[in-house]
Coordinates of C-alpha atoms and ligand atoms in Angstrom, one line a residue:
X1 CA -6.8 10.7 18.6
X2 CA -4.4 8.1 17.2
X3 CA -5.6 4.5 17.9
X4 CA -2.9 2.0 18.8
X5 CA -3.4 -1.7 18.3
X6 CA -0.9 -4.5 18.8
X7 CA -1.1 -7.7 16.8
X8 CA 0.3 -10.0 19.4
X9 CA 0.7 -13.7 20.1
X10 CA 3.9 -15.2 21.4
X11 CA 3.4 -18.4 19.4
X12 CA 5.3 -18.3 16.1
X13 CA 3.8 -18.5 12.7
X14 CA 0.2 -17.8 13.6
X15 CA -0.3 -15.0 11.1
X16 CA 0.7 -11.9 13.0
X17 CA 2.6 -10.3 10.2
X18 CA 0.2 -11.4 7.5
X19 CA -2.7 -10.0 9.5
X20 CA -0.8 -6.7 10.3
X21 CA -0.3 -6.1 6.5
X22 CA -3.9 -6.9 5.6
X23 CA -5.5 -5.1 8.5
X24 CA -3.3 -2.1 7.7
X25 CA -4.3 -2.3 4.0
X26 CA -8.0 -2.6 4.9
X27 CA -7.7 0.5 7.2
X28 CA -5.9 2.4 4.5
X29 CA -8.6 1.4 2.0
X30 CA -11.1 3.1 4.3
X31 CA -9.2 6.3 3.9
X32 CA -7.3 6.2 7.2
X33 CA -3.7 7.2 7.7
X34 CA -2.0 4.1 9.0
X35 CA 1.5 3.5 10.5
X36 CA 2.6 -0.1 10.8
X37 CA 5.4 -0.7 13.4
X38 CA 7.7 -3.8 13.1
X39 CA 8.7 -4.7 16.7
X40 CA 10.1 -8.1 15.6
X41 CA 13.9 -8.1 15.5
X42 CA 13.7 -10.6 12.7
X43 CA 12.0 -7.9 10.6
X44 CA 9.7 -10.0 8.6
X45 CA 7.2 -7.2 8.2
X46 CA 9.9 -4.9 7.0
X47 CA 11.2 -7.5 4.6
X48 CA 7.8 -8.5 3.3
X49 CA 7.0 -4.8 2.5
X50 CA 10.3 -4.5 0.6
X51 CA 12.4 -2.5 3.0
X52 CA 15.4 -4.7 3.4
X53 CA 17.6 -1.6 3.1
X54 CA 16.0 0.0 6.1
X55 CA 16.4 -3.2 8.0
X56 CA 20.2 -3.1 7.4
X57 CA 20.5 0.7 7.6
X58 CA 22.9 2.6 9.8
X59 CA 21.6 4.2 13.0
X60 CA 19.3 5.8 13.9
X61 CA 16.6 3.2 13.7
X62 CA 13.8 1.9 15.9
X63 CA 16.6 0.3 17.9
X64 CA 18.0 3.6 18.9
X65 CA 14.6 5.1 19.6
X66 CA 13.8 2.2 22.0
X67 CA 17.1 2.9 23.8
X68 CA 16.6 6.6 24.0
X69 CA 12.9 7.4 23.3
X70 CA 13.1 11.1 23.9
X71 CA 16.0 11.6 21.4
X72 CA 14.3 10.3 18.2
X73 CA 11.1 11.4 16.4
X74 CA 9.0 8.6 14.8
X75 CA 8.6 10.8 11.7
X76 CA 12.3 10.7 11.1
X77 CA 12.4 6.9 11.1
X78 CA 9.4 6.1 9.0
X79 CA 9.4 4.9 5.4
X80 CA 6.5 5.1 2.9
X81 CA 4.8 2.0 1.6
X82 CA 2.3 2.4 -1.2
X83 CA -0.7 1.7 1.1
X84 CA 0.6 2.9 4.5
X85 CA 3.7 4.0 6.4
X86 CA 6.1 1.7 8.1
X87 CA 8.4 2.1 11.1
X88 CA 10.9 -0.6 10.1
X89 CA 12.7 -3.0 12.3
X90 CA 16.5 -3.0 12.2
X91 CA 19.0 -5.8 12.5
X92 CA 20.4 -4.0 15.6
X93 CA 17.2 -5.0 17.4
X94 CA 18.5 -8.5 18.1
X95 CA 20.3 -7.0 21.1
X96 CA 17.2 -5.4 22.4
X97 CA 15.7 -8.0 24.7
X98 CA 19.1 -8.2 26.6
X99 CA 19.5 -4.4 26.6
X100 CA 16.0 -3.9 28.0
X101 CA 16.3 -6.6 30.7
X102 CA 19.7 -5.1 31.7
X103 CA 18.3 -1.5 31.8
X104 CA 16.7 -0.2 34.9
X105 CA 14.7 2.6 33.3
X106 CA 11.1 1.3 33.0
X107 CA 12.2 -0.9 30.0
X108 CA 8.7 -2.0 29.2
X109 CA 7.3 1.5 28.5
X110 CA 9.8 2.5 25.8
X111 CA 7.5 2.0 22.9
X112 CA 4.8 3.8 24.7
X113 CA 7.1 6.8 25.1
X114 CA 8.1 6.7 21.4
X115 CA 4.5 6.5 20.1
X116 CA 3.4 9.4 22.3
X117 CA 5.1 11.6 19.7
X118 CA 3.5 9.7 16.7
X119 CA 0.3 11.8 16.4
X120 CA 0.2 12.1 12.6
X121 CA -1.6 8.8 12.0
X122 CA -5.2 7.7 12.6
X123 CA -4.2 4.2 13.5
X124 CA -0.9 2.6 14.6
X125 CA -0.6 -1.2 14.2
X126 CA 2.3 -2.9 15.9
X127 CA 3.4 -6.3 14.7
X128 CA 4.8 -8.2 17.7
X129 CA 7.6 -10.8 17.9
X130 CA 7.0 -14.4 18.7
X131 CA 8.2 -14.4 22.3
X132 CA 6.9 -13.5 25.7
X133 CA 9.4 -11.0 27.0
X134 CA 10.1 -7.3 27.2
X135 CA 9.5 -6.6 23.5
X136 CA 6.0 -8.1 23.6
X137 CA 5.4 -6.4 27.0
X138 CA 6.3 -3.1 25.2
X139 CA 3.7 -3.8 22.5
X140 CA 1.0 -4.6 25.0
X141 CA 1.7 -1.6 27.2
X142 CA 2.1 0.9 24.3
X143 CA -1.2 -0.1 22.7
X144 CA -3.4 -1.4 25.5
X145 CA -5.5 -2.9 22.7
X146 CA -4.7 -6.2 21.1
X147 CA -5.8 -8.3 18.1
X148 CA -4.7 -11.8 18.8
X149 CA -4.2 -14.2 15.9
X150 CA -4.5 -17.9 16.7
X151 CA -4.6 -21.0 14.6
X152 CA -7.4 -23.6 14.9
X153 CA -5.1 -26.0 16.9
X154 CA -4.6 -27.2 20.4
X155 CA -1.3 -25.4 20.9
X156 CA -2.9 -22.0 20.1
X157 CA -5.4 -22.6 23.0
X158 CA -2.5 -23.2 25.3
X159 CA -0.6 -20.2 23.9
X160 CA -3.7 -18.0 24.5
X161 CA -3.9 -19.1 28.1
X162 CA -0.2 -18.2 28.6
X163 CA -0.9 -14.9 27.0
X164 CA -3.9 -14.1 29.2
X165 CA -1.7 -14.9 32.3
X166 CA 1.0 -12.6 31.0
X167 CA -1.5 -9.8 30.5
X168 CA -2.9 -10.2 34.0
X169 CA 0.7 -9.8 35.3
X170 CA 1.3 -6.7 33.3
X171 CA -2.0 -5.2 34.3
X172 CA -1.2 -5.8 38.0
X173 CA 2.4 -4.5 37.8
X174 CA 1.7 -1.4 35.6
X175 CA -1.8 -0.5 36.8
X176 CA -3.2 -0.5 33.2
X177 CA -5.9 -2.2 31.2
X178 CA -4.8 -4.3 28.2
X179 CA -7.9 -5.3 26.2
X180 CA -8.1 -8.0 23.6
X181 CA -10.4 -6.4 21.0
X182 CA -10.7 -9.4 18.8
X183 CA -9.4 -12.8 18.0
X184 CA -8.4 -13.7 14.4
X185 CA -8.4 -17.5 13.7
X186 CA -5.9 -17.5 10.9
X187 CA -4.8 -19.6 8.0
X188 CA -7.8 -21.9 8.4
X189 CA -8.2 -24.7 5.8
X190 CA -11.6 -26.1 5.0
X191 CA -13.1 -28.7 5.3
X192 CA -12.4 -28.6 9.1
X193 CA -11.6 -31.8 10.9
X194 CA -13.1 -32.4 14.3
X195 CA -10.2 -31.1 16.2
X196 CA -10.3 -27.8 14.3
X197 CA -14.0 -27.5 14.8
X198 CA -13.6 -28.0 18.6
X199 CA -10.8 -25.4 18.7
X200 CA -12.8 -22.8 16.8
X201 CA -15.8 -23.5 19.1
X202 CA -13.5 -23.0 22.1
X203 CA -12.3 -19.6 20.9
X204 CA -15.8 -18.6 20.1
X205 CA -17.2 -19.7 23.5
X206 CA -14.4 -18.0 25.3
X207 CA -14.5 -14.7 23.5
X208 CA -17.6 -14.1 21.4
X209 CA -19.7 -12.7 24.2
X210 CA -17.2 -9.9 24.6
X211 CA -15.3 -9.4 21.3
X212 CA -15.5 -10.6 17.7
X213 CA -13.8 -13.8 16.6
X214 CA -13.0 -13.7 12.9
X215 CA -12.0 -16.5 10.7
X216 CA -9.4 -15.9 7.9
X217 CA -9.2 -18.8 5.6
X218 CA -5.9 -20.1 4.1
X219 CA -5.7 -18.4 0.7
X220 CA -2.9 -18.6 -1.8
X221 CA -3.8 -15.0 -2.9
X222 CA -3.1 -13.7 0.6
X223 CA 0.3 -15.4 0.6
X224 CA 1.2 -14.2 -2.9
X225 CA 0.1 -10.6 -2.2
X226 CA 2.2 -10.5 1.0
X227 CA 5.1 -12.0 -0.8
X228 CA 4.8 -9.2 -3.4
X229 CA 4.9 -6.6 -0.6
X230 CA 1.2 -5.7 -0.6
X231 CA -2.0 -6.4 1.2
X232 CA -5.0 -7.8 -0.7
X233 CA -6.3 -4.2 -0.9
X234 CA -3.1 -2.9 -2.5
X235 CA -2.1 -2.5 -6.1
X236 CA -1.9 -6.2 -6.8
X237 CA -3.4 -8.7 -9.1
X238 CA -4.4 -10.7 -6.1
X239 CA -8.0 -10.7 -5.0
X240 CA -9.3 -12.6 -2.1
X241 CA -12.8 -13.3 -0.7
X242 CA -11.0 -12.8 2.7
X243 CA -10.8 -9.1 2.0
X244 CA -14.4 -8.9 3.4
X245 CA -13.1 -10.3 6.7
X246 CA -10.3 -7.8 6.8
X247 CA -12.7 -5.0 5.9
X248 CA -14.9 -6.0 8.9
X249 CA -11.9 -5.9 11.2
X250 CA -11.0 -2.5 9.9
X251 CA -14.6 -1.3 10.4
X252 CA -14.5 -2.6 14.0
X253 CA -11.3 -0.7 14.7
X254 CA -12.5 2.5 13.0
X255 CA -15.8 2.4 14.9
X256 CA -14.2 1.3 18.2
Ligands
ATP1 N1 -4.7 -16.6 5.5 C1 -3.5 -17.1 5.1 N2 -3.5 -17.7 3.9 C2 -2.4 -18.3 3.5 N3 -1.2 -18.3 4.1 C3 -1.2 -17.7 5.3 C4 -2.3 -17.0 5.9 N4 -2.0 -16.5 7.1 C5 -0.7 -16.8 7.3 N5 -0.2 -17.5 6.2 C6 1.2 -18.0 6.1 O1 1.6 -18.6 7.3 C7 3.0 -18.4 7.6 C8 3.1 -17.6 8.9 O2 2.4 -16.4 8.8 P1 3.0 -15.1 9.5 O3 4.5 -14.9 9.1 O4 2.1 -14.0 9.2 O5 3.0 -15.5 11.0 P2 3.7 -14.7 12.2 O6 2.8 -15.0 13.4 O7 3.9 -13.3 11.9 O8 5.0 -15.5 12.3 P3 6.2 -15.2 13.4 O9 5.8 -15.7 14.7 O10 7.4 -15.9 12.8 O11 6.4 -13.7 13.4 C9 3.5 -17.5 6.4 O12 4.1 -18.4 5.5 C10 2.2 -16.9 5.8 O13 2.3 -16.7 4.4
MG2 MG1 5.7 -12.2 12.2

Protein backbone atom coordinates (compact mmCIF):
# COMPACT_ATOMS: atom_id res chain seq x y z
CA UNK A 1 0.00 0.00 0.00
CA UNK A 2 1.37 3.40 -0.99
CA UNK A 3 0.79 6.06 1.65
CA UNK A 4 -0.04 9.50 0.30
CA UNK A 5 0.53 12.66 2.31
CA UNK A 6 0.01 16.28 1.36
CA UNK A 7 2.15 19.05 2.85
CA UNK A 8 -0.42 21.76 2.64
CA UNK A 9 -1.09 25.26 3.90
CA UNK A 10 -2.37 28.03 1.67
CA UNK A 11 -0.29 30.66 3.47
CA UNK A 12 2.96 31.40 1.67
CA UNK A 13 6.44 30.83 3.04
CA UNK A 14 5.52 28.64 6.03
CA UNK A 15 7.95 25.84 5.19
CA UNK A 16 5.95 23.52 2.92
CA UNK A 17 8.77 22.93 0.46
CA UNK A 18 11.51 22.79 3.11
CA UNK A 19 9.50 20.25 5.10
CA UNK A 20 8.65 18.22 1.99
CA UNK A 21 12.35 17.82 1.19
CA UNK A 22 13.36 16.94 4.74
CA UNK A 23 10.45 14.60 5.50
CA UNK A 24 11.11 12.87 2.16
CA UNK A 25 14.80 12.64 3.09
CA UNK A 26 13.95 11.24 6.53
CA UNK A 27 11.60 8.62 5.05
CA UNK A 28 14.25 7.63 2.49
CA UNK A 29 16.81 7.35 5.31
CA UNK A 30 14.46 4.78 6.92
CA UNK A 31 14.80 2.74 3.75
CA UNK A 32 11.45 3.66 2.21
CA UNK A 33 10.92 4.38 -1.49
CA UNK A 34 9.62 7.93 -1.65
CA UNK A 35 8.10 10.00 -4.44
CA UNK A 36 7.87 13.76 -3.92
CA UNK A 37 5.32 15.55 -6.12
CA UNK A 38 5.61 19.26 -6.90
CA UNK A 39 2.07 20.63 -7.28
CA UNK A 40 3.19 24.26 -7.06
CA UNK A 41 3.23 25.89 -10.53
CA UNK A 42 6.11 28.04 -9.30
CA UNK A 43 8.11 24.83 -9.01
CA UNK A 44 10.28 25.69 -6.02
CA UNK A 45 10.62 22.05 -4.99
CA UNK A 46 11.69 21.13 -8.52
CA UNK A 47 14.20 23.98 -8.61
CA UNK A 48 15.56 23.37 -5.12
CA UNK A 49 16.26 19.74 -6.01
CA UNK A 50 18.14 20.82 -9.13
CA UNK A 51 15.66 19.96 -11.88
CA UNK A 52 15.26 23.32 -13.65
CA UNK A 53 15.48 21.45 -16.97
CA UNK A 54 12.47 19.31 -16.12
CA UNK A 55 10.56 22.44 -15.07
CA UNK A 56 11.15 23.98 -18.51
CA UNK A 57 10.87 20.73 -20.50
CA UNK A 58 8.55 20.12 -23.42
CA UNK A 59 5.36 18.10 -22.87
CA UNK A 60 4.42 15.69 -21.51
CA UNK A 61 4.70 16.85 -17.92
CA UNK A 62 2.58 16.83 -14.76
CA UNK A 63 0.56 19.56 -16.49
CA UNK A 64 -0.47 17.18 -19.27
CA UNK A 65 -1.17 14.39 -16.80
CA UNK A 66 -3.47 16.67 -14.81
CA UNK A 67 -5.33 17.55 -18.00
CA UNK A 68 -5.62 13.92 -19.13
CA UNK A 69 -4.93 11.63 -16.13
CA UNK A 70 -5.55 8.36 -17.97
CA UNK A 71 -3.15 9.18 -20.81
CA UNK A 72 0.07 9.54 -18.79
CA UNK A 73 1.88 7.16 -16.45
CA UNK A 74 3.62 8.72 -13.42
CA UNK A 75 6.67 6.51 -14.01
CA UNK A 76 7.26 8.21 -17.38
CA UNK A 77 7.29 11.68 -15.80
CA UNK A 78 9.46 11.04 -12.76
CA UNK A 79 13.09 12.13 -12.34
CA UNK A 80 15.59 10.57 -9.92
CA UNK A 81 17.03 12.60 -7.05
CA UNK A 82 19.88 11.17 -4.97
CA UNK A 83 17.57 10.48 -2.00
CA UNK A 84 14.11 9.98 -3.54
CA UNK A 85 12.15 10.38 -6.77
CA UNK A 86 10.47 13.56 -7.92
CA UNK A 87 7.44 14.21 -10.09
CA UNK A 88 8.47 17.70 -11.17
CA UNK A 89 6.29 20.74 -11.68
CA UNK A 90 6.36 22.36 -15.12
CA UNK A 91 6.10 25.96 -16.20
CA UNK A 92 2.95 25.04 -18.17
CA UNK A 93 1.19 24.54 -14.82
CA UNK A 94 0.61 28.30 -14.46
CA UNK A 95 -2.45 27.78 -16.66
CA UNK A 96 -3.79 24.98 -14.50
CA UNK A 97 -6.03 26.78 -11.99
CA UNK A 98 -7.92 28.40 -14.87
CA UNK A 99 -8.03 25.17 -16.88
CA UNK A 100 -9.35 23.21 -13.93
CA UNK A 101 -11.97 25.80 -13.06
CA UNK A 102 -13.12 25.92 -16.69
CA UNK A 103 -13.25 22.13 -16.97
CA UNK A 104 -16.42 20.29 -16.07
CA UNK A 105 -14.82 16.88 -15.49
CA UNK A 106 -14.38 16.47 -11.71
CA UNK A 107 -11.44 18.86 -11.85
CA UNK A 108 -10.55 18.34 -8.20
CA UNK A 109 -9.91 14.60 -8.49
CA UNK A 110 -7.29 14.71 -11.24
CA UNK A 111 -4.27 14.18 -9.00
CA UNK A 112 -6.08 11.33 -7.26
CA UNK A 113 -6.57 9.66 -10.66
CA UNK A 114 -2.92 10.16 -11.57
CA UNK A 115 -1.61 8.74 -8.29
CA UNK A 116 -3.83 5.66 -8.56
CA UNK A 117 -1.26 4.42 -11.05
CA UNK A 118 1.72 5.29 -8.83
CA UNK A 119 2.07 2.08 -6.84
CA UNK A 120 5.85 1.67 -7.04
CA UNK A 121 6.56 3.84 -3.97
CA UNK A 122 6.04 3.30 -0.25
CA UNK A 123 5.17 6.94 0.38
CA UNK A 124 4.11 9.81 -1.88
CA UNK A 125 4.58 13.31 -0.46
CA UNK A 126 2.88 16.18 -2.27
CA UNK A 127 4.15 19.75 -1.88
CA UNK A 128 1.11 22.03 -2.27
CA UNK A 129 1.03 25.57 -3.64
CA UNK A 130 0.31 28.65 -1.49
CA UNK A 131 -3.31 29.18 -2.50
CA UNK A 132 -6.76 27.89 -1.62
CA UNK A 133 -8.11 26.69 -4.94
CA UNK A 134 -8.44 23.70 -7.23
CA UNK A 135 -4.75 22.75 -7.01
CA UNK A 136 -4.80 22.61 -3.23
CA UNK A 137 -8.14 20.79 -3.33
CA UNK A 138 -6.50 18.23 -5.63
CA UNK A 139 -3.75 17.68 -3.07
CA UNK A 140 -6.21 17.28 -0.19
CA UNK A 141 -8.49 14.88 -2.10
CA UNK A 142 -5.65 12.83 -3.60
CA UNK A 143 -3.96 12.27 -0.24
CA UNK A 144 -6.68 12.51 2.43
CA UNK A 145 -3.82 12.89 4.86
CA UNK A 146 -2.15 16.22 5.55
CA UNK A 147 0.90 17.52 7.34
CA UNK A 148 0.24 21.19 7.96
CA UNK A 149 3.20 23.53 8.38
CA UNK A 150 2.55 26.75 10.30
CA UNK A 151 4.70 29.47 11.76
CA UNK A 152 4.44 30.61 15.36
CA UNK A 153 2.55 33.74 14.41
CA UNK A 154 -0.98 35.09 14.57
CA UNK A 155 -1.55 34.92 10.81
CA UNK A 156 -0.79 31.18 10.80
CA UNK A 157 -3.64 30.70 13.28
CA UNK A 158 -5.99 32.55 10.98
CA UNK A 159 -4.70 30.58 7.99
CA UNK A 160 -5.26 27.32 9.83
CA UNK A 161 -8.87 28.26 10.56
CA UNK A 162 -9.44 29.08 6.88
CA UNK A 163 -7.91 25.73 5.95
CA UNK A 164 -10.12 23.79 8.38
CA UNK A 165 -13.20 25.45 6.86
CA UNK A 166 -12.02 24.57 3.36
CA UNK A 167 -11.46 20.94 4.39
CA UNK A 168 -14.99 20.79 5.88
CA UNK A 169 -16.38 21.99 2.57
CA UNK A 170 -14.38 19.41 0.61
CA UNK A 171 -15.44 16.62 2.95
CA UNK A 172 -19.09 17.60 2.57
CA UNK A 173 -18.94 17.93 -1.23
CA UNK A 174 -16.88 14.83 -1.97
CA UNK A 175 -18.00 12.53 0.82
CA UNK A 176 -14.41 11.86 1.93
CA UNK A 177 -12.32 12.24 5.06
CA UNK A 178 -9.33 14.53 4.93
CA UNK A 179 -7.26 14.09 8.10
CA UNK A 180 -4.62 16.38 9.48
CA UNK A 181 -2.03 13.86 10.69
CA UNK A 182 0.33 16.41 12.22
CA UNK A 183 1.19 20.08 12.55
CA UNK A 184 4.76 21.27 11.98
CA UNK A 185 5.51 24.62 13.59
CA UNK A 186 8.34 25.64 11.31
CA UNK A 187 11.29 27.96 11.18
CA UNK A 188 10.94 28.81 14.89
CA UNK A 189 13.63 31.08 16.37
CA UNK A 190 14.47 30.89 20.05
CA UNK A 191 14.24 32.60 22.48
CA UNK A 192 10.48 32.84 21.94
CA UNK A 193 8.69 36.10 22.61
CA UNK A 194 5.32 36.03 24.37
CA UNK A 195 3.35 36.11 21.15
CA UNK A 196 5.23 33.10 19.75
CA UNK A 197 4.71 31.24 23.03
CA UNK A 198 0.97 31.97 22.93
CA UNK A 199 0.73 30.80 19.34
CA UNK A 200 2.62 27.55 19.93
CA UNK A 201 0.39 26.91 22.94
CA UNK A 202 -2.68 27.55 20.78
CA UNK A 203 -1.54 24.99 18.18
CA UNK A 204 -0.74 22.49 20.91
CA UNK A 205 -4.07 22.90 22.71
CA UNK A 206 -5.95 22.68 19.44
CA UNK A 207 -4.24 19.58 18.07
CA UNK A 208 -2.07 17.73 20.56
CA UNK A 209 -4.89 15.55 21.92
CA UNK A 210 -5.41 14.14 18.43
CA UNK A 211 -2.18 14.46 16.46
CA UNK A 212 1.46 15.40 17.06
CA UNK A 213 2.59 19.02 16.98
CA UNK A 214 6.27 19.17 16.05
CA UNK A 215 8.57 22.17 16.31
CA UNK A 216 11.29 22.61 13.70
CA UNK A 217 13.65 25.39 14.69
CA UNK A 218 15.15 27.87 12.29
CA UNK A 219 18.50 26.42 11.28
CA UNK A 220 21.01 27.75 8.76
CA UNK A 221 22.05 24.14 8.06
CA UNK A 222 18.52 23.30 6.87
CA UNK A 223 18.46 26.34 4.60
CA UNK A 224 21.90 25.52 3.18
CA UNK A 225 21.15 21.83 2.60
CA UNK A 226 17.94 22.72 0.74
CA UNK A 227 19.76 25.37 -1.28
CA UNK A 228 22.25 22.66 -2.30
CA UNK A 229 19.40 20.40 -3.40
CA UNK A 230 19.40 17.99 -0.49
CA UNK A 231 17.67 17.19 2.78
CA UNK A 232 19.72 17.18 5.99
CA UNK A 233 19.77 13.37 5.58
CA UNK A 234 21.35 13.52 2.14
CA UNK A 235 24.94 13.55 0.99
CA UNK A 236 25.67 16.98 2.39
CA UNK A 237 28.11 18.52 4.82
CA UNK A 238 25.14 19.97 6.65
CA UNK A 239 24.10 18.35 9.89
CA UNK A 240 21.26 19.61 12.00
CA UNK A 241 19.86 18.74 15.41
CA UNK A 242 16.48 19.09 13.68
CA UNK A 243 17.06 15.81 11.85
CA UNK A 244 15.75 14.13 15.03
CA UNK A 245 12.43 15.95 14.56
CA UNK A 246 12.24 14.95 10.91
CA UNK A 247 13.12 11.37 11.87
CA UNK A 248 10.19 11.42 14.35
CA UNK A 249 7.84 12.68 11.65
CA UNK A 250 9.04 9.92 9.32
CA UNK A 251 8.55 7.31 12.05
CA UNK A 252 5.00 8.54 12.66
CA UNK A 253 4.24 8.28 8.93
CA UNK A 254 5.88 4.86 8.65
CA UNK A 255 3.96 3.49 11.65
CA UNK A 256 0.71 5.25 10.78
N1 LIG B 1 13.63 25.28 9.67
C1 LIG B 1 14.07 26.26 8.86
N2 LIG B 1 15.27 26.83 9.08
C2 LIG B 1 15.73 27.83 8.29
N3 LIG B 1 15.04 28.34 7.25
C3 LIG B 1 13.82 27.81 6.97
C4 LIG B 1 13.27 26.74 7.75
N4 LIG B 1 12.05 26.43 7.25
C5 LIG B 1 11.85 27.27 6.21
N5 LIG B 1 12.90 28.10 6.04
C6 LIG B 1 13.05 29.18 5.04
O1 LIG B 1 11.82 29.90 4.96
C7 LIG B 1 11.53 30.25 3.62
C8 LIG B 1 10.18 29.67 3.21
O2 LIG B 1 10.26 28.25 3.25
P1 LIG B 1 9.59 27.35 2.14
O3 LIG B 1 9.94 27.79 0.77
O4 LIG B 1 9.87 25.95 2.52
O5 LIG B 1 8.06 27.69 2.43
P2 LIG B 1 6.79 27.35 1.51
O6 LIG B 1 5.63 27.26 2.42
O7 LIG B 1 7.08 26.20 0.64
O8 LIG B 1 6.69 28.66 0.61
P3 LIG B 1 5.64 28.88 -0.60
O9 LIG B 1 4.35 29.17 0.06
O10 LIG B 1 6.21 30.04 -1.35
O11 LIG B 1 5.61 27.61 -1.39
C9 LIG B 1 12.68 29.71 2.77
O12 LIG B 1 13.60 30.75 2.55
C10 LIG B 1 13.28 28.62 3.65
O13 LIG B 1 14.68 28.46 3.41
MG1 LIG C 1 6.78 25.98 -1.45
